[in-house]
Coordinates of C-alpha atoms and ligand atoms in Angstrom, one line a residue:
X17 CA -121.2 85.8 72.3
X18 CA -121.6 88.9 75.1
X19 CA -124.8 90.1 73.6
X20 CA -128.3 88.1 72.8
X21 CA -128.4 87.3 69.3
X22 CA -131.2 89.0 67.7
X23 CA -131.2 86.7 64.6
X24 CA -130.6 82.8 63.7
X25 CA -130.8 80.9 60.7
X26 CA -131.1 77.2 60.3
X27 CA -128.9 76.1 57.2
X28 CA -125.2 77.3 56.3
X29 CA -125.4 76.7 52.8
X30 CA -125.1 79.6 50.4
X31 CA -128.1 81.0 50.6
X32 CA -128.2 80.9 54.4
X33 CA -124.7 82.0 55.2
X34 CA -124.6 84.8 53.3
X35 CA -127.9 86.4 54.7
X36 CA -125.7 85.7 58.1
X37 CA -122.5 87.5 56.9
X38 CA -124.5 90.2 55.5
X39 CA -126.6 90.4 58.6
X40 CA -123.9 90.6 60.8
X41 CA -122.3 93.1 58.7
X42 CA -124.9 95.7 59.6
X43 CA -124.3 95.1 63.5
X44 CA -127.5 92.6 64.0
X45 CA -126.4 89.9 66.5
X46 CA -126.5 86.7 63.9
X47 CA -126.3 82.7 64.7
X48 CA -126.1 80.2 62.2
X49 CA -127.4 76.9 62.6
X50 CA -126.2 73.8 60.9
X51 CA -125.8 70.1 61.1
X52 CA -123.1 69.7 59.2
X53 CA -120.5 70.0 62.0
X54 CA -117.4 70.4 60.1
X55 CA -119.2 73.8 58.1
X56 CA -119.8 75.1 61.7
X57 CA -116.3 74.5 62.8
X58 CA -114.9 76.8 59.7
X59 CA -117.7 79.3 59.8
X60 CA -116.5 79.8 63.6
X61 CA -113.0 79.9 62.6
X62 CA -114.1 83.2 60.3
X63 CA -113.4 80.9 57.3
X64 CA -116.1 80.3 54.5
X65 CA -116.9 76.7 53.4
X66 CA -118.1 77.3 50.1
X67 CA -116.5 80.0 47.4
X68 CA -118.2 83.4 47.0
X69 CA -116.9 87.0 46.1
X70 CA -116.3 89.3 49.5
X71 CA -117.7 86.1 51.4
X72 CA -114.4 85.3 53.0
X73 CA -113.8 89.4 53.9
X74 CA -117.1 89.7 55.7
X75 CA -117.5 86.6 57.8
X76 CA -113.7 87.3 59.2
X77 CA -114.7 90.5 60.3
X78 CA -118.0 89.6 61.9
X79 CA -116.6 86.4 63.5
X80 CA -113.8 88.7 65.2
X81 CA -116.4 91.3 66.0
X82 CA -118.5 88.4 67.8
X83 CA -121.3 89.6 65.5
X84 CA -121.6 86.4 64.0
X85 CA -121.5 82.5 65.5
X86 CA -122.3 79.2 64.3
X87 CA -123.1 76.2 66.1
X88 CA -125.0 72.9 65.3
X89 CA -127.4 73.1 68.2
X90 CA -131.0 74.2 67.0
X91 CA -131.3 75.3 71.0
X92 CA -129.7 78.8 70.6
X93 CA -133.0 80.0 68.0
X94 CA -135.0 79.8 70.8
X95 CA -132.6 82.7 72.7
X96 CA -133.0 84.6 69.2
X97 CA -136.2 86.8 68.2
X98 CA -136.3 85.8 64.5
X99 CA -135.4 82.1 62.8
X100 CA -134.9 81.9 59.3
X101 CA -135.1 78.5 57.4
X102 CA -132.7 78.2 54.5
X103 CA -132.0 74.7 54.4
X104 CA -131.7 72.5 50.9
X105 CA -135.2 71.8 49.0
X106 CA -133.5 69.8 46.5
X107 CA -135.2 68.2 43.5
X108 CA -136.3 64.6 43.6
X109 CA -136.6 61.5 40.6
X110 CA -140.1 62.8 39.7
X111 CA -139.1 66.5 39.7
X112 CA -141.0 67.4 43.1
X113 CA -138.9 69.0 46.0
X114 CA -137.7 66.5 48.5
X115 CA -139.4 68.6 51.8
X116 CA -137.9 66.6 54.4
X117 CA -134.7 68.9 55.6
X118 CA -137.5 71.8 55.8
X119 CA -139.2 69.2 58.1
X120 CA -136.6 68.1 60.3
X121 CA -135.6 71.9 60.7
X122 CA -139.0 73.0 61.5
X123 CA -139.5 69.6 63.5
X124 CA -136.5 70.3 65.8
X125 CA -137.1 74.6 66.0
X126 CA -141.1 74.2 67.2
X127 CA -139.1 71.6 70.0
X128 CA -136.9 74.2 71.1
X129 CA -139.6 77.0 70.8
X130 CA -141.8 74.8 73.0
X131 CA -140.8 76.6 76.3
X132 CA -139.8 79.7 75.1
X133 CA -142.0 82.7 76.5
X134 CA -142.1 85.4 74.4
X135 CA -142.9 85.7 70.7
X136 CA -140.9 84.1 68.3
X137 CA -140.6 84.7 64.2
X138 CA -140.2 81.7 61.7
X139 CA -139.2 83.0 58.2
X140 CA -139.2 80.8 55.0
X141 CA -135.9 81.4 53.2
X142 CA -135.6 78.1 51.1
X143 CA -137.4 77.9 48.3
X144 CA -140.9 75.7 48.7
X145 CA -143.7 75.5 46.1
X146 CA -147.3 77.3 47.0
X147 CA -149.1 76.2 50.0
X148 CA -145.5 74.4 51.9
X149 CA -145.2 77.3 54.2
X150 CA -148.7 77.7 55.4
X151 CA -149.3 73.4 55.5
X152 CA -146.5 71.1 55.8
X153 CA -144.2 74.0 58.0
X154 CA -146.9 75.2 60.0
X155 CA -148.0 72.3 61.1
X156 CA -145.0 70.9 61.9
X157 CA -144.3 74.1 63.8
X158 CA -147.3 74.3 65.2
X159 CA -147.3 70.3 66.3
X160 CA -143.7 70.5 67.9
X161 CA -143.9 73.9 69.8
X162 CA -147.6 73.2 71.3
X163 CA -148.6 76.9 70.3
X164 CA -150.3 78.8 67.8
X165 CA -149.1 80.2 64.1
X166 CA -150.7 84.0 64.9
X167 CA -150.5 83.9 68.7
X168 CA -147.1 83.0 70.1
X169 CA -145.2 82.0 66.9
X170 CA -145.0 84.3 63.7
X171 CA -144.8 82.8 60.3
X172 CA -143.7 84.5 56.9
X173 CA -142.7 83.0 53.5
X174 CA -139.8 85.4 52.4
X175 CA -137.8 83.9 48.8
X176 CA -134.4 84.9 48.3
X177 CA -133.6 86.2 44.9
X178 CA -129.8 86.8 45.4
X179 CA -127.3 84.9 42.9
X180 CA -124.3 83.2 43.4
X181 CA -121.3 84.9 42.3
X182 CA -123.0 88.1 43.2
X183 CA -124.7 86.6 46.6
X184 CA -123.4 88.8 48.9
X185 CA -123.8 92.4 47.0
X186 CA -127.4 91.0 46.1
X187 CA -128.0 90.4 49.5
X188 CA -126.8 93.9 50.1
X189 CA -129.0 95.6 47.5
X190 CA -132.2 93.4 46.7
X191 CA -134.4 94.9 43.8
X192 CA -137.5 93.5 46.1
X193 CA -138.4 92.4 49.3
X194 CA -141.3 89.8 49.1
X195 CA -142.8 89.0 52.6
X196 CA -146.0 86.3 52.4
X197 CA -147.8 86.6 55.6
X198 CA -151.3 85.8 57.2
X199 CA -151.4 87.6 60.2
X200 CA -150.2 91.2 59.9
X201 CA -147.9 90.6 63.4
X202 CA -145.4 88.1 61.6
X203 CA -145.4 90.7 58.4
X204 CA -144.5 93.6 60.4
X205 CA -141.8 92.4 62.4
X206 CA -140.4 91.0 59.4
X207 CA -140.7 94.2 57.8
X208 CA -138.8 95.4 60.6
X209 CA -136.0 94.1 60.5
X210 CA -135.5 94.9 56.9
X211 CA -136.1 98.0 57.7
X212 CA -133.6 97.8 60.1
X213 CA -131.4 96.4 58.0
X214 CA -131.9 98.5 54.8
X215 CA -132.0 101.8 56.6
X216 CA -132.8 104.3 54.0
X217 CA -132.1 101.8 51.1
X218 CA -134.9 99.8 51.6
X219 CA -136.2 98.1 48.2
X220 CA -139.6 97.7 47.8
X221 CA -141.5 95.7 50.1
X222 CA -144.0 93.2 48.5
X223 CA -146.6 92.0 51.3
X224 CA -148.8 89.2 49.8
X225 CA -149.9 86.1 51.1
X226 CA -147.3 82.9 51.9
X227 CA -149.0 81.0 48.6
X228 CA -148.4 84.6 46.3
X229 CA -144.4 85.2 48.0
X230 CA -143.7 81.3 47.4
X231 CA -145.2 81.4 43.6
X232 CA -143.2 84.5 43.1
X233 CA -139.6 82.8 43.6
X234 CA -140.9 80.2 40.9
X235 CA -142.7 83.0 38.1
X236 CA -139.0 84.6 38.4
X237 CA -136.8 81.9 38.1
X238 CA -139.4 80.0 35.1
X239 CA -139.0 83.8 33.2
X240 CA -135.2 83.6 33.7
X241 CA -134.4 80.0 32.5
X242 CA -137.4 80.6 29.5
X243 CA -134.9 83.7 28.4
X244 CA -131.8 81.8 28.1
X245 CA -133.4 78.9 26.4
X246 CA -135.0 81.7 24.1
X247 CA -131.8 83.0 23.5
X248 CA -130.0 80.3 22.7
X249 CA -132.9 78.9 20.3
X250 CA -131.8 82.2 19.0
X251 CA -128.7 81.2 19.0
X252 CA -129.1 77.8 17.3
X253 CA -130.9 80.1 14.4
X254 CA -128.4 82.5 13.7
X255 CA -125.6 79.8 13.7
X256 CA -127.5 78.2 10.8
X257 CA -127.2 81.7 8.5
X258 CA -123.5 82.6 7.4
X259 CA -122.7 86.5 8.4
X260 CA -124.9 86.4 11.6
X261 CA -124.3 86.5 15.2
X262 CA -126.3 85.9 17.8
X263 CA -124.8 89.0 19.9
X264 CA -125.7 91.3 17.6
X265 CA -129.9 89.9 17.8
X266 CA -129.2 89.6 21.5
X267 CA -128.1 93.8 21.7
X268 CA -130.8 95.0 19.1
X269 CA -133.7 93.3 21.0
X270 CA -132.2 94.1 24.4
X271 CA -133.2 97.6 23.5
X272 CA -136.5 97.2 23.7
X273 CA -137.6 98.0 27.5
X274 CA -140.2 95.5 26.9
X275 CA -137.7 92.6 26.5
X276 CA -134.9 93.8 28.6
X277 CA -130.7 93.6 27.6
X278 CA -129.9 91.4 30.4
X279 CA -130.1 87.7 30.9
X280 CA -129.5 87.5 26.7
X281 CA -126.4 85.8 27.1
X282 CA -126.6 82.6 24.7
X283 CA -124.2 79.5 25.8
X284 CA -124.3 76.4 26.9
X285 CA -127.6 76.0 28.7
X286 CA -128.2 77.1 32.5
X287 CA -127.1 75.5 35.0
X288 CA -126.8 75.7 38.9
X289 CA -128.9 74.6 41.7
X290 CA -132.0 76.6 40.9
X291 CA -133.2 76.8 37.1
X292 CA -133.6 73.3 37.0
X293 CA -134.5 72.1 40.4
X294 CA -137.0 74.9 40.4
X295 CA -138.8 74.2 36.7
X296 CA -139.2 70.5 37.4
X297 CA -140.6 71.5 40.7
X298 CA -143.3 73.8 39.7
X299 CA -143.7 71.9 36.3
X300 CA -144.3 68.6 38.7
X301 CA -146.5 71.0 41.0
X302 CA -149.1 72.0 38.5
X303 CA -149.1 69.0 36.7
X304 CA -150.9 67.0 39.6
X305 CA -153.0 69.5 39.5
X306 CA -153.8 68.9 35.8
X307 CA -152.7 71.6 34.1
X308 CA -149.7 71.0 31.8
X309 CA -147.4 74.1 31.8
X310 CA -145.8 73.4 28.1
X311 CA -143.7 76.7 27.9
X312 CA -141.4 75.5 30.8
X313 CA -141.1 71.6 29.8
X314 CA -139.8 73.6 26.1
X315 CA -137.6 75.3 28.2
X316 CA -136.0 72.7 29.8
X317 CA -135.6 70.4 26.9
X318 CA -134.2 73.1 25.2
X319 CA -131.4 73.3 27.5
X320 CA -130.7 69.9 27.5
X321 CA -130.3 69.5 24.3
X322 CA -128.2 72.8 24.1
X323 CA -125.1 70.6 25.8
X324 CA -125.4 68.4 22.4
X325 CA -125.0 71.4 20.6
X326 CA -121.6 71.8 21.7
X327 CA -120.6 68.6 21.1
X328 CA -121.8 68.9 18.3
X329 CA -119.4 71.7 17.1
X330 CA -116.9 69.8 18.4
X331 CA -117.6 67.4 16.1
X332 CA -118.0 69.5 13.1
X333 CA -114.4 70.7 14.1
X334 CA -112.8 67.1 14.8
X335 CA -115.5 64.6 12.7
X336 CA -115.4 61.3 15.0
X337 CA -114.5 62.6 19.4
X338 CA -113.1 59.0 19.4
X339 CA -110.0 58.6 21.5
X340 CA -109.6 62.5 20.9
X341 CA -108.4 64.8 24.0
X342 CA -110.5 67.1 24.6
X343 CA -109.8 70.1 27.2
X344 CA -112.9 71.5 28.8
X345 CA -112.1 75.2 29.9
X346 CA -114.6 75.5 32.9
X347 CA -116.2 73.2 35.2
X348 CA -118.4 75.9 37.5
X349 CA -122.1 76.8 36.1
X350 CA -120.6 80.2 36.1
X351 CA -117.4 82.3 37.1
X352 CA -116.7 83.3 40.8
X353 CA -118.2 80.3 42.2
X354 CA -116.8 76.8 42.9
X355 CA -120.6 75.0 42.5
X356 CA -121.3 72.9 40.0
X357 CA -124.7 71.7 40.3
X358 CA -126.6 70.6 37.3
X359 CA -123.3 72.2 35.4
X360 CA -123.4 72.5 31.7
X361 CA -120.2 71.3 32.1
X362 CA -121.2 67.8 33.6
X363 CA -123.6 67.1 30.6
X364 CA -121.1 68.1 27.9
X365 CA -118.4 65.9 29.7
X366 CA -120.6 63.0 30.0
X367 CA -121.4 63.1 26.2
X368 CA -118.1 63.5 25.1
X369 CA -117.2 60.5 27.2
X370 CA -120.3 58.7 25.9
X371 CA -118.4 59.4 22.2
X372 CA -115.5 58.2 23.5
X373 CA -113.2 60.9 24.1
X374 CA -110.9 61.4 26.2
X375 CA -111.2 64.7 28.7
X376 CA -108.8 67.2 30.6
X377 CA -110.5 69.3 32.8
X378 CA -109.6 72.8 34.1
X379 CA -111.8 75.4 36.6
X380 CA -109.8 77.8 38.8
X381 CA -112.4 76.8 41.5
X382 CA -114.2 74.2 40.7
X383 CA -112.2 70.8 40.7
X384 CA -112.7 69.8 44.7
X385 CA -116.4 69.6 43.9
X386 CA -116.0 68.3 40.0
X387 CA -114.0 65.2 41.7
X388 CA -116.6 64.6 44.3
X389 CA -119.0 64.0 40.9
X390 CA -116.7 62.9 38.5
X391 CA -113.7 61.5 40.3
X392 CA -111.2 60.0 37.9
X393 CA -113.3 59.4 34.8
X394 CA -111.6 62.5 33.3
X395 CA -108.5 63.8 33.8
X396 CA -107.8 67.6 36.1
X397 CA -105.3 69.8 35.1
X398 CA -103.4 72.4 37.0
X399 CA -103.9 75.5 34.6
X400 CA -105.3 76.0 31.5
X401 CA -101.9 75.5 29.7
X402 CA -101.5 72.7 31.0
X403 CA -105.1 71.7 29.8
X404 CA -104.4 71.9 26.5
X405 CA -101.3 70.4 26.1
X406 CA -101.7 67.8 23.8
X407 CA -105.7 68.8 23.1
X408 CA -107.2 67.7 19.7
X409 CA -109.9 70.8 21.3
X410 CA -110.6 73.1 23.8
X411 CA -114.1 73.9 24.9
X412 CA -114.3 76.9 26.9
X413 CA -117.9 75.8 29.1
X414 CA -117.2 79.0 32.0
X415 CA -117.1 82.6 31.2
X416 CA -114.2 82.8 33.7
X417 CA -112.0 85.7 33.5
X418 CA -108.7 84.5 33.2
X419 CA -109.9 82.4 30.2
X420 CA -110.8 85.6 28.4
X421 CA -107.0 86.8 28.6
X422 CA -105.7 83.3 26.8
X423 CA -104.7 84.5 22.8
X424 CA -104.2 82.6 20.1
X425 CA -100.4 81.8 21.1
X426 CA -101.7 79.8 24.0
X427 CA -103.9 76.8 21.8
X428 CA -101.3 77.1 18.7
X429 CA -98.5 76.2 20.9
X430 CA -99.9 73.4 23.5
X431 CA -103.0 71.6 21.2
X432 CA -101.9 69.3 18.4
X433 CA -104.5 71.8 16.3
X434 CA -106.0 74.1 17.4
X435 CA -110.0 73.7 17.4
X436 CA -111.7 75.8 19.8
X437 CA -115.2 76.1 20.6
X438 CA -116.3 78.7 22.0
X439 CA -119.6 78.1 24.4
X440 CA -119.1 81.7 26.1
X441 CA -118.7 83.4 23.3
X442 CA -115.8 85.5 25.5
X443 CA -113.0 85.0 22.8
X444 CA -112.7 87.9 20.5
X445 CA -113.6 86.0 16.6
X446 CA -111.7 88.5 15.0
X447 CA -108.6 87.8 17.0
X448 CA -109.4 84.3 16.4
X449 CA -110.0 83.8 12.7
X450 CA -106.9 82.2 11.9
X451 CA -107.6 79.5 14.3
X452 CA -110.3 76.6 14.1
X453 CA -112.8 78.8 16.0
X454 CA -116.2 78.3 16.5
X455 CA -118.4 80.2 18.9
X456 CA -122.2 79.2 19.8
X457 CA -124.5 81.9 17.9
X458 CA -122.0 82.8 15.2
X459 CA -123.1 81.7 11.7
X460 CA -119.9 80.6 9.7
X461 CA -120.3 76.7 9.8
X462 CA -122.9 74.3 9.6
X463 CA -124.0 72.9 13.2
Ligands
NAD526 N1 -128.0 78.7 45.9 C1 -128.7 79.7 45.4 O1 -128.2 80.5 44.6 C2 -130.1 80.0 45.9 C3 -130.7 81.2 45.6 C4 -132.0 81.5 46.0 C5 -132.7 80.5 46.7 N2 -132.1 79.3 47.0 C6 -132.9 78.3 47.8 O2 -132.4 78.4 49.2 C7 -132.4 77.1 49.8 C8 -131.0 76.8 50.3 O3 -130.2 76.7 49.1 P1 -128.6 76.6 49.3 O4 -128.0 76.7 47.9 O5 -128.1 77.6 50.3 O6 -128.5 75.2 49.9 P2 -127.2 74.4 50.3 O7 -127.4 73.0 50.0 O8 -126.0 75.1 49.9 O9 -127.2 74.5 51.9 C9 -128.2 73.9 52.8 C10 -127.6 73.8 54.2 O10 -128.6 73.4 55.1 C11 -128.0 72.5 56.0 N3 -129.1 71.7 56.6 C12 -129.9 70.7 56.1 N4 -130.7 70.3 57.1 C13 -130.5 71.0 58.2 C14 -131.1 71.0 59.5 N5 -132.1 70.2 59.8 N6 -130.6 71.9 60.4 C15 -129.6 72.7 60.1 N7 -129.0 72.7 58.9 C16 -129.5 71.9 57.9 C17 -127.1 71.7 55.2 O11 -126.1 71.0 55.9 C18 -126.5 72.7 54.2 O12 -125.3 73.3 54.8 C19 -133.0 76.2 48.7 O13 -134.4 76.0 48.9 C20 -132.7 76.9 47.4 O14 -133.6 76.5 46.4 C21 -130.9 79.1 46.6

């Protein structure tokens, strides 16, 4: 790299590299840092290790523009004016975050930052429940590097909100900016380089303390995961009452400003990395602290127990799953993105297998990481045709866009019958009718 890199940030995953790509792509000198050496090796090589709209595009051109590096030496943050942390803060047996990639990472930067001169900026990407960034990070910062959160060494909490699929035109446009700071130094050079980065366009800056930022990440993805189990309680209602469907509740009461149109999506329960891993972390958090956040434990177990919902319907469609082939249409925990982490998917497989059936699976994307999981307890297909040749039913568990194009031609001519259910509700009903077709939220059949 000719010049000095003015940014680095510790963790390549997806939340890190695209804050690099997107970095870059505004001309700020980036350097990603990771320990998984084979990531590094493909990041350098322009290519992306992981599947995300425009990712691929981006990280070419600021590779070949020497914008953007990766390397798995934590050395290089130390020649860099800002680090930011976005390692893993994955969910362990008891629900808490497992903490200790944050603490290797911030172990290993305060060693490197030990000699370093001038002022240096630690930023808080990953998300951490209230009180990690100002305890177990600064003092391990604080412990490693020998100086001073406030003198030497800056400290911010800063979430990330952006979504995967979308990750790299969220990262462009944020609706926020939340920066959790206690010394007004660390806030303003953070500030900074937003400001930098944002130009003109930059979203509203939220400056609270590192406890407030940190409890924000956790308010906003509780509200999101309580609206899709609400919906699809919804859902579960209007299935129950001939004549009704759940889209038509979901667009009436998406009128109201109060409530909001997006997000109202019912289907198969949330999945991802996140919704999940961040419920059971701040249910677990507040819990030891003896209060018992009831609303969000509902809102789990209400997605659970939407994946026997769909089963379920397969059942109604096929009575006993025993020895039946089912296809399952959809492996990723949404379109545009080859993860499939806490998958609704993975729990509907793993109770159809549990009732015996037998299971083809197809995901334009998705099958790599689905074999890692799943290896060859199911069977993979190569396209959805070839899916459902010979299916008993087809479950369609992603809202992918070439599933939306299949017609009624393509499950009449490859299933032995064909029974479809529908847990994306992206088939057309009408289109549909003549078929064995039931979609989740649509009251024609008992569930
Ligand atoms: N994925 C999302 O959509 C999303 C959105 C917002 C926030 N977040 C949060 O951001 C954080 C990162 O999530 P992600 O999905 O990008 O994770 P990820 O698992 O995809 O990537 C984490 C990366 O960190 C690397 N890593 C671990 N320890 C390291 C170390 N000591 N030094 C250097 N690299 C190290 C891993 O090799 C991996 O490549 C998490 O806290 C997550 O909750 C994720």
């Amino acid at each position: 790299m000719k010049q000095k890199p003015a940014v680095s940030i510790v963790g390549m995953g997806y939340v890190g590299l695209c804050t690099a790509a997107t970095f870059a792509s505004r001309g700020i000198q980036t350097i990603g840092i990771d320990i998984d050496q084979a990531r590094v090796e493909q990041i350098r090589k322009g290519k992306a290790p992981l599947h995300e709209p425009q990712l691929d595009t981006m990280l070419k051109n600021a590779v070949k523009k020497k914008l953007l590096d990766a390397t798995s030496e934590i050395s290089v943050a130390a020649d860099t004016e800002t680090t930011f942390l976005a390692v893993g803060t994955p969910g362990q047996q008891d629900g808490s975050i497992d903490l200790s990639y944050i603490k290797n990472a911030t172990e290993d930067l305060g060693s490197v930052l030990r000699e370093k001169p001038g002022y240096h900026l630690i930023v808080v990407k990953s998300t951490v429940v209230p009180g990690t960034t100002n305890g177990v990070v600064k003092r391990f910062l604080e412990q490693s590097s020998r100086k001073t959160i406030g003198a030497g060494l800056g400290l911010c909490a800063n979430p990330e909100f952006l979504k995967e699929g979308t990750a790299i035109n969220d990262a462009l446009h944020p609706d926020k900016i939340v920066i959790g700071s206690n010394d007004k130094k660390s806030a303003d050079e953070l500030t900074r380089l937003y400001r930098h980065f944002y130009g003109s366009k930059l979203p509203p800056v939220i400056l609270t303390s590192p406890e407030a930022a940190e409890l924000v990440k956790y308010a906003s993805n509780a509200f999101l995961a309580t609206k899709v189990s609400f919906i699809n309680t919804i859902a579960n209602i209007a299935q129950q009452i001939p004549g009704v469907d759940v889209g038509t509740i979901a667009e009436a009461i998406g009128l109201d400003p109060r409530i909001g149109g997006l997000f109202l999506k019912s289907g198969p329960g949330y999945g991802g990395s996140c919704f999940h891993k961040d419920l059971q972390a701040l249910i677990n958090y507040i819990q030891n602290r003896n209060y018992d956040p009831v609303l969000f434990r509902a809102t789990e177990e209400t997605n659970k127990q939407q994946a026997n919902r769909v089963v379920g319907m397969a059942e109604n469609l096929l009575g006993s799953l025993s020895s039946k082939r089912v296809a399952v249409l959809g492996l990723a925990f949404k379109k545009d993105t080859d993860d499939i982490r806490e998958a609704a998917s993975i729990r509907v497989i793993n109770q159809l297998k549990k009732k015996g059936a037998r299971v083809v699976a197809y995901d334009p994307m998705a099958i790599p990481n689905t074999k890692k999981t799943l290896s060859d307890q199911i069977d993979y297909a190569e396209n959805a045709h070839s899916a459902l040749k010979g299916a008993d039913c087809a479950i369609i568990m992603t809202e992918w866009d070439q599933f939306r194009q299949l017609v009624p031609k393509d499950f009449q001519t490859h299933m032995t019958a064909p029974n479809i259910v529908d847990a994306r509700r992206i088939l057309d009903p009408k289109q549909f009718a003549q078929l064995n077709y039931l979609a989740i939220g649509t009251g024609s059949v008992k569930a």
